[in-house]
GROMACS .gro file of C-alpha atoms in nm:
model
  186
    1MET     CA    1  -9.109   3.478  -9.337
    2HIS     CA    2  -8.970   3.145  -9.452
    3ASP     CA    3  -9.011   3.237  -9.820
    4THR     CA    4  -8.869   3.582  -9.751
    5LEU     CA    5  -8.556   3.437  -9.592
    6HIS     CA    6  -8.511   3.194  -9.881
    7ARG     CA    7  -8.545   3.480 -10.127
    8LEU     CA    8  -8.303   3.701  -9.930
    9PHE     CA    9  -8.038   3.429  -9.912
   10SER     CA   10  -8.084   3.354 -10.281
   11PHE     CA   11  -8.032   3.726 -10.344
   12LYS     CA   12  -7.723   3.725 -10.119
   13ALA     CA   13  -7.574   3.437 -10.317
   14TRP     CA   14  -7.647   3.614 -10.646
   15ALA     CA   15  -7.508   3.949 -10.526
   16ASP     CA   16  -7.197   3.785 -10.384
   17ASP     CA   17  -7.145   3.606 -10.715
   18GLN     CA   18  -7.188   3.930 -10.912
   19LEU     CA   19  -6.926   4.103 -10.698
   20LEU     CA   20  -6.682   3.811 -10.695
   21THR     CA   21  -6.708   3.780 -11.073
   22ALA     CA   22  -6.641   4.153 -11.118
   23LEU     CA   23  -6.341   4.134 -10.885
   24ALA     CA   24  -6.201   3.831 -11.068
   25GLY     CA   25  -6.195   4.045 -11.381
   26LEU     CA   26  -5.965   4.296 -11.209
   27GLY     CA   27  -5.693   4.044 -11.134
   28ASP     CA   28  -5.506   3.962 -10.815
   29HIS     CA   29  -5.271   4.262 -10.831
   30SER     CA   30  -5.538   4.532 -10.832
   31PRO     CA   31  -5.549   4.745 -10.515
   32VAL     CA   32  -5.927   4.709 -10.528
   33THR     CA   33  -5.895   4.330 -10.512
   34ALA     CA   34  -5.670   4.343 -10.207
   35LEU     CA   35  -5.910   4.571 -10.018
   36ALA     CA   36  -6.209   4.366 -10.130
   37ILE     CA   37  -6.050   4.045 -10.002
   38LYS     CA   38  -6.012   4.204  -9.657
   39ALA     CA   39  -6.376   4.313  -9.641
   40LEU     CA   40  -6.520   3.997  -9.795
   41SER     CA   41  -6.307   3.760  -9.588
   42HIS     CA   42  -6.446   3.932  -9.277
   43THR     CA   43  -6.798   3.882  -9.409
   44TYR     CA   44  -6.723   3.517  -9.482
   45VAL     CA   45  -6.585   3.459  -9.130
   46VAL     CA   46  -6.893   3.619  -8.972
   47ASP     CA   47  -7.116   3.403  -9.196
   48ARG     CA   48  -6.934   3.091  -9.074
   49ILE     CA   49  -6.943   3.200  -8.709
   50PHE     CA   50  -7.318   3.248  -8.727
   51ALA     CA   51  -7.362   2.920  -8.915
   52ALA     CA   52  -7.199   2.753  -8.613
   53HIS     CA   53  -7.421   2.949  -8.372
   54LEU     CA   54  -7.730   2.841  -8.567
   55ARG     CA   55  -7.627   2.477  -8.517
   56ARG     CA   56  -7.528   2.539  -8.152
   57GLU     CA   57  -7.173   2.434  -8.235
   58ALA     CA   58  -6.836   2.583  -8.156
   59HIS     CA   59  -6.639   2.754  -8.429
   60ALA     CA   60  -6.264   2.783  -8.476
   61TYR     CA   61  -6.243   3.160  -8.532
   62PRO     CA   62  -6.067   3.360  -8.258
   63SER     CA   63  -6.167   3.683  -8.436
   64ALA     CA   64  -6.408   3.804  -8.701
   65ASN     CA   65  -6.105   3.876  -8.921
   66LEU     CA   66  -5.851   3.640  -9.071
   67SER     CA   67  -5.485   3.685  -8.981
   68GLU     CA   68  -5.380   3.572  -9.330
   69MET     CA   69  -5.573   3.672  -9.638
   70PRO     CA   70  -5.680   3.403  -9.886
   71THR     CA   71  -5.654   3.439 -10.260
   72LEU     CA   72  -5.960   3.579 -10.431
   73ALA     CA   73  -6.023   3.242 -10.599
   74ALA     CA   74  -6.013   3.052 -10.269
   75LEU     CA   75  -6.231   3.311 -10.094
   76ALA     CA   76  -6.480   3.312 -10.381
   77ALA     CA   77  -6.515   2.933 -10.364
   78ASP     CA   78  -6.565   2.948  -9.986
   79ILE     CA   79  -6.824   3.226 -10.008
   80ARG     CA   80  -7.020   3.051 -10.282
   81ARG     CA   81  -7.021   2.725 -10.085
   82SER     CA   82  -7.132   2.906  -9.768
   83ASP     CA   83  -7.410   3.090  -9.954
   84LEU     CA   84  -7.549   2.761 -10.086
   85GLU     CA   85  -7.535   2.614  -9.737
   86TYR     CA   86  -7.741   2.903  -9.602
   87ILE     CA   87  -8.000   2.866  -9.881
   88ASP     CA   88  -8.034   2.498  -9.794
   89HIS     CA   89  -8.046   2.574  -9.421
   90VAL     CA   90  -8.326   2.833  -9.435
   91SER     CA   91  -8.532   2.591  -9.646
   92THR     CA   92  -8.540   2.344  -9.356
   93LEU     CA   93  -8.651   2.578  -9.077
   94ASP     CA   94  -9.005   2.598  -8.945
   95PRO     CA   95  -9.150   2.904  -8.764
   96ALA     CA   96  -9.078   2.758  -8.418
   97GLN     CA   97  -8.714   2.702  -8.508
   98LEU     CA   98  -8.684   3.055  -8.648
   99ALA     CA   99  -8.823   3.200  -8.323
  100GLU     CA  100  -8.597   2.991  -8.099
  101SER     CA  101  -8.339   3.198  -7.911
  102ILE     CA  102  -7.982   3.072  -7.895
  103ASP     CA  103  -7.716   3.175  -7.644
  104PHE     CA  104  -7.362   3.213  -7.778
  105ALA     CA  105  -7.042   3.409  -7.721
  106PHE     CA  106  -6.914   3.678  -7.954
  107THR     CA  107  -6.550   3.649  -8.059
  108ASP     CA  108  -6.454   3.905  -7.791
  109GLY     CA  109  -6.609   3.677  -7.529
  110ALA     CA  110  -6.919   3.891  -7.466
  111PRO     CA  111  -7.238   3.688  -7.423
  112GLY     CA  112  -7.497   3.701  -7.699
  113ARG     CA  113  -7.853   3.582  -7.742
  114MET     CA  114  -8.047   3.600  -8.067
  115SER     CA  115  -8.326   3.410  -8.233
  116ARG     CA  116  -8.236   3.209  -8.540
  117GLU     CA  117  -8.437   3.454  -8.748
  118GLU     CA  118  -8.236   3.747  -8.604
  119MET     CA  119  -7.909   3.568  -8.676
  120LEU     CA  120  -8.015   3.504  -9.034
  121MET     CA  121  -8.121   3.866  -9.081
  122HIS     CA  122  -7.784   3.975  -8.941
  123VAL     CA  123  -7.599   3.756  -9.192
  124VAL     CA  124  -7.797   3.904  -9.483
  125THR     CA  125  -7.762   4.268  -9.376
  126HIS     CA  126  -7.399   4.238  -9.266
  127GLY     CA  127  -7.302   4.099  -9.606
  128ALA     CA  128  -7.492   4.373  -9.789
  129GLY     CA  129  -7.307   4.639  -9.593
  130HIS     CA  130  -6.967   4.501  -9.682
  131ARG     CA  131  -7.059   4.450 -10.047
  132GLY     CA  132  -7.147   4.821 -10.043
  133GLN     CA  133  -6.806   4.904  -9.899
  134VAL     CA  134  -6.636   4.711 -10.176
  135SER     CA  135  -6.852   4.883 -10.438
  136ALA     CA  136  -6.749   5.221 -10.293
  137VAL     CA  137  -6.381   5.124 -10.318
  138MET     CA  138  -6.439   5.020 -10.678
  139LEU     CA  139  -6.594   5.359 -10.756
  140LEU     CA  140  -6.307   5.543 -10.584
  141HIS     CA  141  -6.068   5.359 -10.817
  142SER     CA  142  -6.282   5.436 -11.126
  143VAL     CA  143  -6.388   5.072 -11.156
  144PRO     CA  144  -6.757   5.011 -11.230
  145PRO     CA  145  -6.908   4.821 -10.937
  146ALA     CA  146  -7.102   4.501 -10.978
  147LYS     CA  147  -7.471   4.536 -11.042
  148ASP     CA  148  -7.596   4.385 -10.717
  149GLY     CA  149  -7.925   4.553 -10.628
  150PHE     CA  150  -8.230   4.353 -10.525
  151THR     CA  151  -8.429   4.481 -10.822
  152ALA     CA  152  -8.154   4.369 -11.061
  153TYR     CA  153  -8.161   4.027 -10.894
  154LEU     CA  154  -8.539   3.997 -10.928
  155HIS     CA  155  -8.533   4.090 -11.294
  156GLU     CA  156  -8.250   3.851 -11.371
  157ALA     CA  157  -8.368   3.559 -11.156
  158GLU     CA  158  -8.730   3.591 -11.265
  159ALA     CA  159  -8.664   3.751 -11.601
  160PRO     CA  160  -8.935   3.600 -11.824
  161ALA     CA  161  -9.229   3.678 -11.595
  162ARG     CA  162  -9.101   4.018 -11.486
  163ARG     CA  163  -9.006   4.135 -11.835
  164ARG     CA  164  -9.347   4.036 -11.972
  165ASN     CA  165  -9.527   4.219 -11.690
  166CYS     CA  166  -9.298   4.522 -11.724
  167LEU     CA  167  -9.373   4.549 -12.094
  168VAL     CA  168  -9.749   4.536 -12.033
  169ALA     CA  169  -9.722   4.797 -11.754
  170SER     CA  170  -9.502   5.024 -11.968
  171GLN     CA  171  -9.745   5.008 -12.258
  172ALA     CA  172 -10.038   5.084 -12.028
  173SER     CA  173  -9.849   5.375 -11.872
  174LEU     CA  174  -9.763   5.517 -12.213
  175ARG     CA  175 -10.128   5.491 -12.323
  176ALA     CA  176 -10.245   5.660 -12.003
  177GLY     CA  177  -9.989   5.939 -12.043
  178SER     CA  178 -10.084   5.995 -12.405
  179ALA     CA  179 -10.452   6.005 -12.320
  180SER     CA  180 -10.401   6.259 -12.039
  181ARG     CA  181 -10.219   6.489 -12.284
  182GLY     CA  182 -10.494   6.453 -12.547
  183LEU     CA  183 -10.281   6.234 -12.773
  184PRO     CA  184 -10.427   5.935 -12.955
  185SER     CA  185 -10.343   5.601 -12.796
  186THR     CA  186 -10.168   5.336 -13.000
   0.00000   0.00000   0.00000
């Protein structure tokens, strides 16, 4: 699971960067940017709240939403820094630490208890959901969304090995298809 978490947080950082870069191209006055800042600032706050829970520390957030919205540039810098912190953090955890349950309080005061692994999975899936919301807003405003799928990440992050293997598989598939239709193979 350790390698899986590292890969998922590396993907999260990449996907966040893809979206933040696309939003930066729209400018600060775009209605898409304003809505994206609201969704992504919420995601950032939740990431930071759970980072504190993982360390068994208090956090300074009275809510999972900010009362004042940051600029896109400031939020982007904060998100990128937080993503790198999570990548570093998951690299240091052993299986016993991942399984350890931690008691905490949600921002509404309700008690919570999750393992570190569950908290980390929440951070990854929560962020993906809100990136999807922002992509939907982009589409509604006729703006192409960022390419942020896991397969796109794998083929960009591991491009040389994956492209080579894809080419070999494609050629083999073409030969097999040609042979099944009675065509000569190349």
